[in-house]
Short mmCIF file of C-alpha atoms in Angstrom, two decimals:
data_model
loop_
_atom_site.label_atom_id
_atom_site.label_comp_id
_atom_site.label_asym_id
_atom_site.label_seq_id
_atom_site.Cartn_x
_atom_site.Cartn_y
_atom_site.Cartn_z
CA MET A 25 17.21 -7.04 -20.37
CA GLN A 26 20.20 -6.73 -17.72
CA ARG A 27 18.47 -8.66 -15.05
CA PHE A 28 19.03 -11.84 -12.88
CA ILE A 29 16.39 -13.92 -14.70
CA ASN A 30 16.39 -17.83 -15.14
CA ASN A 31 12.76 -18.77 -16.52
CA PRO A 32 10.50 -15.92 -16.64
CA ASP A 33 7.95 -18.41 -15.33
CA ASP A 34 9.94 -19.61 -12.10
CA LEU A 35 10.60 -16.27 -11.00
CA VAL A 36 7.75 -15.86 -8.10
CA ASP A 37 8.53 -19.17 -7.22
CA GLU A 38 12.43 -18.42 -6.81
CA THR A 39 11.81 -15.31 -5.15
CA VAL A 40 9.19 -16.67 -2.77
CA ALA A 41 11.81 -19.64 -1.72
CA GLY A 42 14.76 -17.58 -1.03
CA PHE A 43 12.78 -14.64 0.82
CA VAL A 44 11.39 -18.00 3.22
CA LYS A 45 15.05 -19.38 3.36
CA ALA A 46 16.45 -15.94 3.83
CA HIS A 47 14.07 -15.40 6.79
CA ARG A 48 13.20 -18.40 7.88
CA ASP A 49 13.15 -17.01 11.72
CA LEU A 50 10.21 -14.99 10.66
CA VAL A 51 8.11 -16.83 7.72
CA HIS A 52 7.48 -20.52 6.54
CA LEU A 53 5.78 -21.61 3.30
CA ASP A 54 2.25 -22.78 4.35
CA ALA A 55 2.49 -26.69 4.04
CA ALA A 56 -0.64 -26.49 1.65
CA ASN A 57 0.23 -24.10 -0.74
CA PRO A 58 3.58 -22.67 -1.92
CA ARG A 59 1.86 -19.30 -2.57
CA VAL A 60 1.53 -18.31 0.93
CA VAL A 61 3.77 -17.38 3.28
CA VAL A 62 2.90 -17.39 6.89
CA SER A 63 4.77 -15.95 9.84
CA ASN A 64 6.04 -18.25 12.39
CA ALA A 65 4.19 -16.28 15.09
CA ALA A 66 0.68 -17.27 13.06
CA PRO A 67 -1.98 -18.53 13.81
CA LYS A 68 -2.24 -17.16 17.61
CA ALA A 69 -5.26 -18.65 19.26
CA GLY A 70 -8.25 -16.25 19.97
CA ARG A 71 -6.85 -13.93 18.12
CA VAL A 72 -8.17 -11.97 14.92
CA GLY A 73 -5.69 -12.96 11.96
CA ILE A 74 -4.33 -10.58 9.46
CA VAL A 75 -4.07 -11.27 5.62
CA THR A 76 -2.61 -9.77 3.01
CA GLY A 77 -2.03 -10.58 -0.88
CA GLY A 78 -0.87 -9.12 -3.92
CA GLY A 79 0.86 -9.42 -7.08
CA SER A 80 4.55 -10.13 -6.98
CA GLY A 81 7.27 -7.29 -8.39
CA HIS A 82 6.62 -5.43 -5.47
CA GLU A 83 9.48 -6.75 -3.16
CA PRO A 84 9.65 -6.33 -0.12
CA ALA A 85 5.56 -5.83 -0.68
CA PHE A 86 4.02 -8.17 0.21
CA ILE A 87 5.48 -11.02 1.77
CA GLY A 88 8.19 -8.79 3.48
CA TYR A 89 5.09 -7.77 5.81
CA ALA A 90 4.25 -11.15 7.19
CA GLY A 91 5.71 -11.18 10.88
CA ARG A 92 4.97 -10.70 14.44
CA ASN A 93 2.52 -8.10 14.86
CA MET A 94 1.98 -7.70 11.28
CA VAL A 95 0.32 -9.73 8.54
CA ASP A 96 -0.01 -13.28 9.57
CA ALA A 97 -0.15 -14.53 5.95
CA VAL A 98 0.33 -13.56 2.66
CA ALA A 99 -0.92 -14.88 -0.64
CA VAL A 100 1.61 -14.51 -3.49
CA GLY A 101 0.45 -14.10 -7.20
CA GLU A 102 2.02 -14.01 -10.39
CA LEU A 103 3.73 -10.63 -11.38
CA PHE A 104 1.28 -7.69 -11.10
CA SER A 105 -1.10 -10.27 -10.67
CA SER A 106 -3.70 -11.29 -8.45
CA PRO A 107 -3.30 -14.28 -6.15
CA THR A 108 -5.83 -16.91 -6.69
CA ALA A 109 -8.94 -17.11 -4.72
CA LYS A 110 -7.66 -20.25 -4.01
CA SER A 111 -4.22 -18.73 -2.22
CA PHE A 112 -6.47 -16.33 -0.44
CA ALA A 113 -8.53 -18.99 1.36
CA ASP A 114 -5.32 -20.69 2.31
CA ALA A 115 -3.92 -17.80 3.57
CA ILE A 116 -7.02 -16.92 5.39
CA LYS A 117 -6.94 -20.50 6.92
CA ALA A 118 -3.58 -20.34 7.89
CA ALA A 119 -4.12 -16.99 9.52
CA ASN A 120 -6.93 -18.18 11.47
CA GLY A 121 -6.89 -18.56 15.32
CA GLY A 122 -11.10 -19.03 15.47
CA ALA A 123 -11.72 -15.25 16.43
CA GLY A 124 -11.78 -14.56 12.40
CA VAL A 125 -9.70 -12.90 9.68
CA ALA A 126 -9.13 -9.66 8.49
CA VAL A 127 -7.93 -9.15 5.12
CA LEU A 128 -6.27 -6.20 4.05
CA TYR A 129 -5.56 -5.52 0.50
CA GLY A 130 -5.81 -3.02 -2.24
CA ASN A 131 -8.16 -1.51 -5.05
CA TYR A 132 -7.93 -3.82 -7.82
CA ALA A 133 -10.53 -5.53 -9.92
CA GLY A 134 -8.56 -9.15 -9.49
CA ASP A 135 -7.96 -9.03 -5.86
CA ASN A 136 -11.53 -7.83 -5.51
CA MET A 137 -13.03 -11.01 -6.91
CA ASN A 138 -10.71 -13.18 -5.68
CA VAL A 139 -10.88 -11.94 -1.97
CA LYS A 140 -14.50 -12.45 -2.31
CA MET A 141 -14.33 -15.52 -3.79
CA ALA A 142 -12.06 -16.66 -1.05
CA ALA A 143 -14.03 -15.30 1.62
CA ARG A 144 -16.73 -17.41 0.01
CA MET A 145 -14.78 -20.63 0.59
CA VAL A 146 -13.75 -20.30 3.58
CA ALA A 147 -17.29 -19.29 5.29
CA LYS A 148 -17.85 -23.40 4.50
CA ASP A 149 -15.37 -23.68 7.22
CA GLY A 150 -16.79 -21.51 9.51
CA ILE A 151 -14.07 -18.84 9.35
CA GLU A 152 -15.55 -15.21 9.72
CA VAL A 153 -13.83 -12.64 6.92
CA ALA A 154 -13.95 -8.84 7.30
CA THR A 155 -12.08 -7.14 4.50
CA VAL A 156 -10.71 -3.30 4.33
CA VAL A 157 -9.72 -2.15 0.68
CA ALA A 158 -6.91 0.25 0.51
CA ASN A 159 -7.34 3.15 -1.88
CA ASP A 160 -4.77 5.76 -0.71
CA ASP A 161 -3.59 6.41 -4.57
CA VAL A 162 -5.03 10.37 -4.81
CA CYS A 163 -4.18 10.44 -8.79
CA SER A 164 -6.20 7.53 -9.76
CA ALA A 165 -9.63 9.14 -9.15
CA PRO A 166 -11.00 12.24 -8.10
CA GLN A 167 -11.97 13.07 -3.95
CA ASP A 168 -15.46 12.04 -5.00
CA GLU A 169 -14.96 8.81 -6.27
CA ARG A 170 -12.56 8.04 -3.53
CA ALA A 171 -13.60 4.12 -3.50
CA LYS A 172 -12.18 3.98 -7.10
CA ARG A 173 -9.01 4.69 -5.89
CA ARG A 174 -6.06 2.43 -6.13
CA GLY A 175 -4.47 0.82 -3.11
CA VAL A 176 -0.68 1.63 -2.88
CA ALA A 177 2.32 1.98 -0.56
CA GLY A 178 -0.10 3.28 2.31
CA GLU A 179 -1.31 -0.11 2.72
CA ILE A 180 1.92 -0.57 4.47
CA PHE A 181 0.32 1.52 7.42
CA MET A 182 -2.79 -0.12 6.89
CA TRP A 183 -1.24 -3.90 7.69
CA LYS A 184 0.95 -2.00 10.71
CA ILE A 185 -2.18 -0.43 12.57
CA GLY A 186 -4.28 -3.84 11.65
CA GLY A 187 -1.39 -6.10 13.02
CA ALA A 188 -1.07 -4.04 16.20
CA LYS A 189 -4.87 -3.93 16.80
CA ALA A 190 -4.95 -7.57 16.60
CA ALA A 191 -2.28 -7.89 18.77
CA THR A 192 -4.10 -6.26 21.45
CA GLY A 193 -6.66 -8.89 21.47
CA ALA A 194 -9.05 -6.30 19.83
CA PRO A 195 -12.57 -8.19 18.27
CA LEU A 196 -12.75 -8.69 14.72
CA ALA A 197 -15.18 -5.55 13.92
CA GLU A 198 -12.18 -3.27 15.81
CA VAL A 199 -9.77 -4.28 14.04
CA GLN A 200 -11.42 -4.01 10.85
CA ALA A 201 -12.58 -0.41 11.59
CA ALA A 202 -8.81 0.42 12.90
CA ALA A 203 -7.30 -0.74 9.60
CA GLN A 204 -9.91 1.40 7.50
CA LYS A 205 -9.17 4.75 9.77
CA ALA A 206 -5.57 4.06 8.80
CA ILE A 207 -5.94 3.80 5.33
CA ASP A 208 -8.98 6.22 5.55
CA ALA A 209 -5.88 8.25 7.13
CA CYS A 210 -3.20 8.17 4.23
CA ARG A 211 -2.96 9.83 1.17
CA SER A 212 -0.10 8.66 -1.48
CA VAL A 213 0.99 9.99 -4.90
CA GLY A 214 3.49 8.09 -7.51
CA VAL A 215 5.67 10.07 -9.81
CA GLY A 216 7.91 7.80 -12.64
CA LEU A 217 11.05 8.76 -13.96
CA GLY A 218 11.82 5.27 -15.94
CA PRO A 219 9.10 2.15 -16.93
CA CYS A 220 9.73 -1.32 -15.88
CA THR A 221 9.76 -4.51 -17.59
CA LEU A 222 7.73 -7.97 -17.07
CA PRO A 223 10.86 -10.36 -17.63
CA GLY A 224 8.08 -12.48 -19.56
CA VAL A 225 7.29 -9.56 -21.93
CA GLY A 226 10.68 -8.52 -22.58
CA HIS A 227 10.63 -4.65 -23.27
CA PRO A 228 8.78 -1.87 -21.06
CA ASN A 229 4.92 -1.66 -21.48
CA PHE A 230 5.71 1.97 -22.03
CA GLN A 231 8.37 5.20 -22.83
CA ILE A 232 9.12 7.38 -20.50
CA GLU A 233 10.83 9.90 -22.77
CA PRO A 234 14.42 11.67 -21.28
CA GLY A 235 13.68 14.64 -19.94
CA THR A 236 9.60 13.85 -18.64
CA MET A 237 7.78 12.67 -15.97
CA GLU A 238 5.20 10.42 -15.30
CA VAL A 239 2.87 12.07 -12.66
CA GLY A 240 -0.03 9.78 -10.71
CA ILE A 241 1.97 6.69 -11.68
CA GLY A 242 0.70 3.21 -10.44
CA HIS A 243 3.41 1.03 -9.48
CA HIS A 244 2.26 -1.83 -11.61
CA GLY A 245 4.09 0.50 -14.64
CA GLU A 246 1.19 1.78 -15.55
CA PRO A 247 1.61 5.04 -17.26
CA GLY A 248 0.53 7.80 -15.04
CA THR A 249 -2.47 10.66 -15.28
CA ARG A 250 0.06 13.23 -16.70
CA ILE A 251 3.40 13.78 -18.34
CA GLU A 252 5.23 16.54 -17.29
CA ALA A 253 8.82 18.16 -17.36
CA LEU A 254 11.45 16.27 -15.31
CA LYS A 255 12.07 19.18 -12.80
CA THR A 256 14.77 19.22 -10.08
CA ALA A 257 14.33 17.14 -6.66
CA SER A 258 12.78 19.77 -4.58
CA GLU A 259 10.21 20.89 -7.22
CA VAL A 260 9.11 17.24 -7.67
CA ALA A 261 8.78 16.92 -4.03
CA ASP A 262 6.78 19.79 -3.67
CA ASP A 263 4.50 18.59 -6.75
CA MET A 264 4.13 15.61 -4.67
CA LEU A 265 3.43 17.33 -1.35
CA LYS A 266 1.01 19.48 -2.60
CA ILE A 267 -0.98 17.04 -4.84
CA VAL A 268 -1.19 14.99 -1.10
CA MET A 269 -1.95 17.79 1.16
CA ASP A 270 -4.56 19.38 -1.18
CA ASP A 271 -6.40 15.88 -0.58
CA HIS A 272 -5.66 15.71 2.72
CA ALA A 273 -7.24 18.86 4.30
CA LEU A 274 -5.08 18.59 7.73
CA PRO A 275 -5.59 21.25 10.50
CA ALA A 276 -2.10 22.71 11.44
CA GLY A 277 -0.43 20.64 14.11
CA THR A 278 -1.44 17.45 13.16
CA GLU A 279 1.10 14.52 13.99
CA LEU A 280 1.85 12.63 10.74
CA ALA A 281 3.57 9.56 9.70
CA VAL A 282 5.64 9.98 6.38
CA LEU A 283 6.87 6.89 4.04
CA VAL A 284 9.03 7.76 0.78
CA SER A 285 9.22 4.84 -1.18
CA GLY A 286 11.41 4.08 -4.24
CA LEU A 287 9.77 1.99 -7.09
CA GLY A 288 12.90 0.04 -7.72
CA ALA A 289 15.77 1.27 -9.56
CA THR A 290 15.93 5.13 -8.23
CA PRO A 291 19.17 5.57 -5.60
CA VAL A 292 18.07 5.56 -1.87
CA ASN A 293 20.06 8.58 -1.54
CA GLU A 294 17.84 10.29 -3.78
CA LEU A 295 14.61 9.27 -2.03
CA TYR A 296 16.48 11.15 1.10
CA VAL A 297 16.44 14.11 -0.52
CA ILE A 298 13.15 14.14 -1.78
CA PHE A 299 12.74 13.46 2.26
CA ASP A 300 14.69 16.16 2.99
CA ARG A 301 12.37 18.66 0.99
CA ILE A 302 9.02 17.15 2.04
CA GLU A 303 10.14 17.03 5.72
CA THR A 304 10.36 21.31 5.48
CA GLY A 305 7.77 21.51 3.93
CA LEU A 306 5.26 19.86 6.32
CA THR A 307 7.24 21.75 8.93
CA ALA A 308 6.46 24.97 7.03
CA MET A 309 2.67 24.00 6.93
CA GLY A 310 2.96 23.14 10.95
CA MET A 311 2.78 20.00 10.72
CA THR A 312 4.84 17.29 12.88
CA VAL A 313 6.53 14.08 11.33
CA HIS A 314 6.08 11.57 14.15
CA LYS A 315 7.36 8.74 12.17
CA ALA A 316 9.24 8.57 8.69
CA LEU A 317 10.01 5.83 6.55
CA VAL A 318 12.46 6.17 3.97
CA GLY A 319 13.34 3.24 1.36
CA ASN A 320 12.37 0.44 -1.25
CA TYR A 321 9.33 -0.46 1.10
CA PHE A 322 6.92 -0.93 -2.03
CA THR A 323 8.52 -1.37 -5.63
CA SER A 324 7.25 -1.95 -9.23
CA LEU A 325 10.18 -4.23 -10.53
CA GLU A 326 12.77 -1.93 -11.58
CA MET A 327 10.72 1.24 -12.14
CA VAL A 328 12.65 4.78 -11.56
CA GLY A 329 10.49 7.05 -9.75
CA ALA A 330 9.09 7.27 -5.68
CA THR A 331 5.77 7.26 -4.17
CA LEU A 332 4.99 9.58 -1.28
CA THR A 333 2.15 8.43 1.40
CA VAL A 334 1.21 10.96 4.39
CA MET A 335 -1.04 9.41 7.02
CA ALA A 336 -2.46 11.44 9.80
CA LEU A 337 -2.28 10.31 13.07
CA ASP A 338 -4.48 10.80 15.90
CA ALA A 339 -3.81 9.19 19.36
CA GLU A 340 -4.95 5.50 18.41
CA LEU A 341 -3.36 5.48 15.38
CA LYS A 342 -0.44 6.89 17.12
CA ALA A 343 -0.20 4.30 19.41
CA LEU A 344 -0.74 1.32 16.93
CA LEU A 345 1.97 2.64 14.75
CA ASP A 346 4.56 2.71 17.92
CA VAL A 347 3.95 -1.00 18.28
CA GLU A 348 7.17 -3.09 18.47
CA THR A 349 7.03 -5.25 15.27
CA ALA A 350 9.02 -7.75 13.54
CA SER A 351 8.87 -8.53 9.65
CA ALA A 352 11.61 -8.48 6.83
CA ALA A 353 10.71 -5.05 5.91
CA LEU A 354 9.53 -3.43 8.79
CA MET B 36 -24.74 -30.91 -40.05
CA ASN B 37 -26.90 -28.96 -37.62
CA ALA B 38 -24.91 -30.43 -34.25
CA ILE B 39 -21.48 -31.64 -33.46
CA THR B 40 -21.19 -33.84 -30.80
CA ASN B 41 -20.20 -33.56 -27.36
CA ALA B 42 -17.61 -36.40 -26.54
CA GLY B 43 -14.50 -36.59 -28.08
CA GLN B 44 -13.72 -32.52 -28.41
CA THR B 45 -10.50 -32.31 -26.46
CA ALA B 46 -8.91 -30.62 -29.34
CA ILE B 47 -11.72 -27.66 -29.50
CA VAL B 48 -10.06 -26.56 -26.48
CA GLU B 49 -6.28 -27.45 -27.40
CA GLU B 50 -7.40 -25.01 -30.36
CA LEU B 51 -8.33 -22.29 -28.05
CA ALA B 52 -5.20 -22.47 -26.40
CA GLU B 53 -3.09 -22.77 -29.30
CA VAL B 54 -4.69 -19.28 -30.53
CA ILE B 55 -3.87 -17.97 -26.83
CA VAL B 56 -0.13 -19.22 -26.96
CA ALA B 57 0.17 -17.80 -30.37
CA ASN B 58 -0.72 -14.39 -29.37
CA LYS B 59 1.22 -13.88 -26.08
CA ALA B 60 3.12 -10.98 -27.25
CA TRP B 61 0.26 -9.12 -28.43
CA LEU B 62 -2.20 -9.66 -25.80
CA SER B 63 0.77 -8.31 -23.53
CA GLU B 64 1.50 -5.41 -25.86
CA ILE B 65 -2.01 -4.25 -26.19
CA ASP B 66 -2.42 -4.46 -22.34
CA GLY B 67 1.01 -2.67 -21.60
CA LYS B 68 -0.32 0.25 -23.40
CA ILE B 69 -3.27 0.79 -20.70
CA GLY B 70 -2.67 -1.80 -18.05
CA ASP B 71 0.20 -3.77 -16.67
CA GLY B 72 0.79 -5.54 -19.69
CA ASP B 73 0.91 -9.28 -17.91
CA HIS B 74 -2.58 -10.43 -19.91
CA GLY B 75 -0.98 -12.53 -22.89
CA ILE B 76 1.91 -14.03 -20.12
CA ASN B 77 -0.94 -15.01 -17.80
CA MET B 78 -3.51 -16.02 -20.59
CA ALA B 79 -0.50 -18.08 -22.43
CA LYS B 80 0.47 -19.61 -18.93
CA GLY B 81 -3.11 -21.09 -18.06
CA PHE B 82 -4.27 -22.17 -21.15
CA GLY B 83 -0.88 -23.68 -22.26
CA ARG B 84 -0.96 -25.48 -18.93
CA THR B 85 -4.12 -26.79 -19.92
CA ALA B 86 -3.08 -28.08 -23.32
CA GLU B 87 -0.43 -29.99 -21.76
CA ARG B 88 -3.00 -31.71 -19.30
CA ILE B 89 -5.57 -32.43 -21.75
CA HIS B 90 -3.08 -33.38 -24.43
CA GLY B 91 -4.11 -37.29 -25.67
CA LYS B 92 -7.19 -37.69 -23.57
CA ASP B 93 -10.63 -38.56 -25.17
CA MET B 94 -12.68 -35.66 -23.50
CA THR B 95 -15.99 -34.26 -23.50
CA LEU B 96 -16.09 -30.22 -24.59
CA ASP B 97 -17.50 -29.72 -21.14
CA ALA B 98 -15.06 -31.84 -19.37
CA ALA B 99 -12.37 -30.15 -21.42
CA MET B 100 -13.40 -27.13 -20.73
CA LEU B 101 -13.94 -27.47 -16.82
CA VAL B 102 -10.10 -28.20 -16.85
CA LEU B 103 -9.17 -25.09 -18.52
CA SER B 104 -11.21 -23.41 -15.68
CA ASP B 105 -9.51 -25.03 -12.70
CA VAL B 106 -6.31 -23.95 -14.21
CA LEU B 107 -7.27 -20.28 -14.81
CA MET B 108 -9.09 -20.43 -11.08
CA SER B 109 -6.59 -22.31 -9.08
CA GLU B 110 -3.12 -21.29 -10.55
CA ILE B 111 -3.38 -18.08 -12.60
CA GLY B 112 -5.29 -15.94 -10.45
CA GLY B 113 -5.48 -12.34 -11.86
CA SER B 114 -8.66 -10.62 -13.06
CA MET B 115 -8.62 -12.73 -15.89
CA GLY B 116 -8.49 -15.97 -13.63
CA PRO B 117 -12.00 -15.90 -11.91
CA LEU B 118 -13.79 -13.90 -14.89
CA TYR B 119 -12.78 -16.30 -17.25
CA GLY B 120 -12.60 -19.55 -14.74
CA LEU B 121 -16.40 -19.08 -14.04
CA MET B 122 -17.13 -18.05 -17.92
CA PHE B 123 -15.80 -21.79 -18.36
CA GLU B 124 -17.38 -23.61 -15.18
CA ASP B 125 -20.71 -22.39 -16.36
CA MET B 126 -20.30 -22.88 -19.98
CA ALA B 127 -19.31 -26.60 -18.71
CA GLY B 128 -22.05 -26.55 -16.58
CA ALA B 129 -24.88 -25.74 -19.33
CA LEU B 130 -23.16 -28.74 -21.60
CA LYS B 131 -23.25 -31.11 -19.24
CA GLY B 132 -25.46 -34.10 -20.20
CA HIS B 133 -25.86 -33.13 -23.32
CA ASN B 134 -24.68 -35.21 -26.12
CA GLN B 135 -25.22 -33.26 -29.19
CA LEU B 136 -24.26 -29.58 -29.54
CA ASP B 137 -26.82 -28.25 -31.39
CA ALA B 138 -27.77 -24.12 -31.73
CA GLU B 139 -29.94 -24.42 -29.17
CA THR B 140 -27.29 -26.06 -26.66
CA PHE B 141 -24.65 -23.39 -28.08
CA SER B 142 -27.00 -20.92 -27.19
CA ALA B 143 -27.15 -21.98 -23.74
CA MET B 144 -23.62 -22.36 -23.08
CA LEU B 145 -23.20 -18.82 -24.30
CA ASN B 146 -25.48 -16.84 -22.07
CA ALA B 147 -24.59 -19.52 -18.99
CA GLY B 148 -20.98 -18.59 -19.56
CA LEU B 149 -21.74 -14.53 -19.73
CA ALA B 150 -24.13 -14.86 -16.76
CA GLY B 151 -20.94 -16.28 -14.90
CA VAL B 152 -18.83 -13.36 -16.11
CA GLN B 153 -21.54 -10.83 -14.89
CA GLY B 154 -21.79 -12.81 -11.94
CA VAL B 155 -18.16 -11.90 -10.62
CA GLY B 156 -17.26 -8.98 -12.41
CA ASN B 157 -19.87 -5.67 -12.70
CA ALA B 158 -18.93 -4.45 -16.08
CA GLN B 159 -21.42 -2.81 -18.56
CA VAL B 160 -20.98 -2.59 -21.95
CA GLY B 161 -19.35 0.53 -23.08
CA ASP B 162 -16.91 0.25 -19.85
CA LYS B 163 -14.08 -0.91 -21.98
CA THR B 164 -13.76 -4.91 -21.04
CA LEU B 165 -14.50 -8.12 -22.31
CA ILE B 166 -17.71 -7.69 -21.81
CA ASP B 167 -17.91 -5.34 -24.99
CA THR B 168 -17.03 -8.50 -26.82
CA LEU B 169 -19.31 -11.15 -25.02
CA VAL B 170 -22.44 -9.37 -24.48
CA PRO B 171 -23.25 -8.38 -29.02
CA ALA B 172 -21.33 -12.01 -29.41
CA VAL B 173 -24.13 -13.97 -27.84
CA THR B 174 -26.78 -11.62 -28.67
CA ALA B 175 -25.85 -11.62 -32.63
CA PHE B 176 -25.77 -15.72 -31.59
CA ASP B 177 -29.31 -15.94 -30.20
CA ALA B 178 -30.70 -13.33 -33.01
CA ALA B 179 -29.30 -15.47 -35.97
CA LYS B 180 -30.04 -18.72 -34.53
CA ALA B 181 -33.42 -19.48 -36.09
CA GLN B 182 -31.52 -19.72 -39.64
CA GLY B 183 -28.88 -22.45 -38.31
CA PHE B 184 -26.50 -23.68 -36.05
CA ALA B 185 -23.48 -22.18 -38.82
CA PRO B 186 -25.27 -19.16 -39.94
CA ALA B 187 -25.41 -18.27 -35.79
CA LEU B 188 -21.96 -18.67 -35.51
CA ALA B 189 -20.83 -16.98 -38.39
CA ALA B 190 -22.67 -14.11 -37.15
CA MET B 191 -21.31 -14.50 -33.28
CA ILE B 192 -17.80 -14.26 -34.92
CA THR B 193 -18.84 -11.16 -36.81
CA ALA B 194 -20.25 -9.50 -33.61
CA ALA B 195 -17.33 -10.33 -31.56
CA GLU B 196 -14.94 -8.48 -33.78
CA GLN B 197 -16.85 -5.54 -34.03
CA GLY B 198 -16.93 -5.79 -30.23
CA ARG B 199 -13.64 -6.15 -29.63
CA ASP B 200 -12.87 -3.14 -32.35
CA SER B 201 -15.47 -0.93 -30.52
CA THR B 202 -13.21 -0.92 -27.33
CA ILE B 203 -10.90 1.47 -29.82
CA ASP B 204 -12.81 4.60 -29.12
CA LEU B 205 -13.73 3.60 -25.49
CA VAL B 206 -12.48 5.07 -22.27
CA ALA B 207 -12.37 2.67 -19.64
CA LYS B 208 -14.50 2.70 -16.69
CA ILE B 209 -13.56 -0.27 -14.80
CA GLY B 210 -10.32 -2.06 -14.36
CA ARG B 211 -6.69 -1.04 -13.66
CA ALA B 212 -7.18 1.48 -16.96
CA SER B 213 -10.01 3.08 -15.88
CA ARG B 214 -7.58 5.01 -13.81
CA LEU B 215 -6.01 6.60 -17.10
CA GLY B 216 -9.27 8.42 -18.10
CA GLU B 217 -9.03 10.12 -21.73
CA ARG B 218 -5.38 8.52 -21.95
CA SER B 219 -7.05 4.81 -22.23
CA ARG B 220 -8.89 6.37 -25.45
CA GLY B 221 -7.30 4.99 -28.65
CA VAL B 222 -6.17 1.49 -27.88
CA LEU B 223 -8.07 -1.79 -27.80
CA ASP B 224 -8.86 -3.41 -24.83
CA ALA B 225 -7.05 -6.46 -24.13
CA GLY B 226 -9.85 -8.58 -22.25
CA ALA B 227 -12.32 -7.92 -25.47
CA THR B 228 -9.01 -8.60 -27.84
CA SER B 229 -8.72 -12.52 -25.99
CA CYS B 230 -12.78 -12.79 -25.33
CA CYS B 231 -12.67 -12.36 -29.35
CA MET B 232 -9.93 -14.76 -29.61
CA ILE B 233 -11.70 -17.48 -27.53
CA LEU B 234 -15.38 -17.04 -29.26
CA THR B 235 -14.08 -16.64 -32.79
CA THR B 236 -11.62 -19.78 -32.27
CA LEU B 237 -14.28 -21.38 -30.95
CA GLY B 238 -16.47 -20.45 -33.52
CA HIS B 239 -14.67 -21.64 -36.56
CA SER B 240 -13.74 -24.73 -34.60
CA VAL B 241 -17.36 -25.80 -34.37
CA LEU B 242 -17.96 -24.36 -37.96
CA ARG B 243 -15.29 -26.78 -39.41
CA ARG B 244 -16.83 -29.86 -37.70
CA LEU B 245 -20.43 -29.12 -38.94
CA ALA B 246 -19.09 -29.05 -42.51
#
């Protein structure tokens, strides 16, 4: 393993320690729980708090999205592993400004259980919790079983919209509805060209043979739903766009937000190559790209690969997407 | 003997931890085939930390299980944190106040643990999860307990192993591996495997003390 590691067991704590030092203008550690990163702008009295959380190894997600008009508090888990219920509960408490807290997270068994338990814990403190579960990953379940799909990079748009809505002073139900609308408007797909290695394990979970690619890959190093021969960047971009848009059924003229994220070890220039082709394809379909994000926004340790997320915008989503924000990643 | 004392059983949980820590790499390897490969690491971290905390202390089995539960739920997280955390919490609850651990108490403990898991997760037998080990093991223990504590433990161990192995031919219906569909067939489920380690180690630990 050619990696910068001390003791693999300390990796998460050291990551968080470095992160809060580097971004102390934006965030701080929760006084009660070193696995909770809190925005310096939180909590705001009378305003809905926004919380997320998830496993580590996705940096800049999840901690990088803590900030002003974004996420108020982030629960930090072990590598690729849900935070504890206690960390989610402490994040909810840190984000609580008295108007309730929206927990916006991804659809994974551990997160579902721990958020449920956390909501029960903070109910004792009289904090009202609403949840939105991201399920934007098209390949992880068929269209008629959308509730089973996992949440991937579309979560970033969900947080952005949720945070912007909360900043307007909207009540909890409206913040929840806006975040739900945002994730419902998102479709994502991932393609993996190389696996990743958990430092504590020391070798990759699985191999991706040279000349092949895993289509529909998750961002935890899970294998994809199918293996195909590796094609040119344009052909891969076309495939990704087709998977996402076939699931979306959008009328021509729809304005979009598009996110192309690297999975950790793909050069950023290749992400622009993919985006170039995707933008061309979208334009040919009569769509307009209102906002584009290209870079390492939601990674999977050192996986080689990329994800594409397309969010369809209406007037409300567009306005909220454009609200000014300050966080380490966005 | 047909019972062991509840007091002075710190070592039973230490023995559990020893087996989980020794199998850290193996559990991560099978998890990595259809999951994300962190199962062994997090299990070893939680069980290992527990062993350090209870070592040298004179505890009842339920008190030692509560330490394990607390570490899993408040320090480890993931999906196994709440699942095993609640399992051990409810197992400990069933043992609390009992001086003797006999077949009836052990049965109550197993059933409480199963209820704890089912209270937070919603997997059924056949979904390729730890339930595929736990349900048949509890059923086998209850079916054999009239024959005595030791034969019931032996039946539980056999059923746990068969339950674990049954997951090889299953397609995952819940959890991370479920997104792989048919690609999840042909390998063991990591949770069913660690659950088998827990039950068989627990069974052998009690059997040795009954002998």
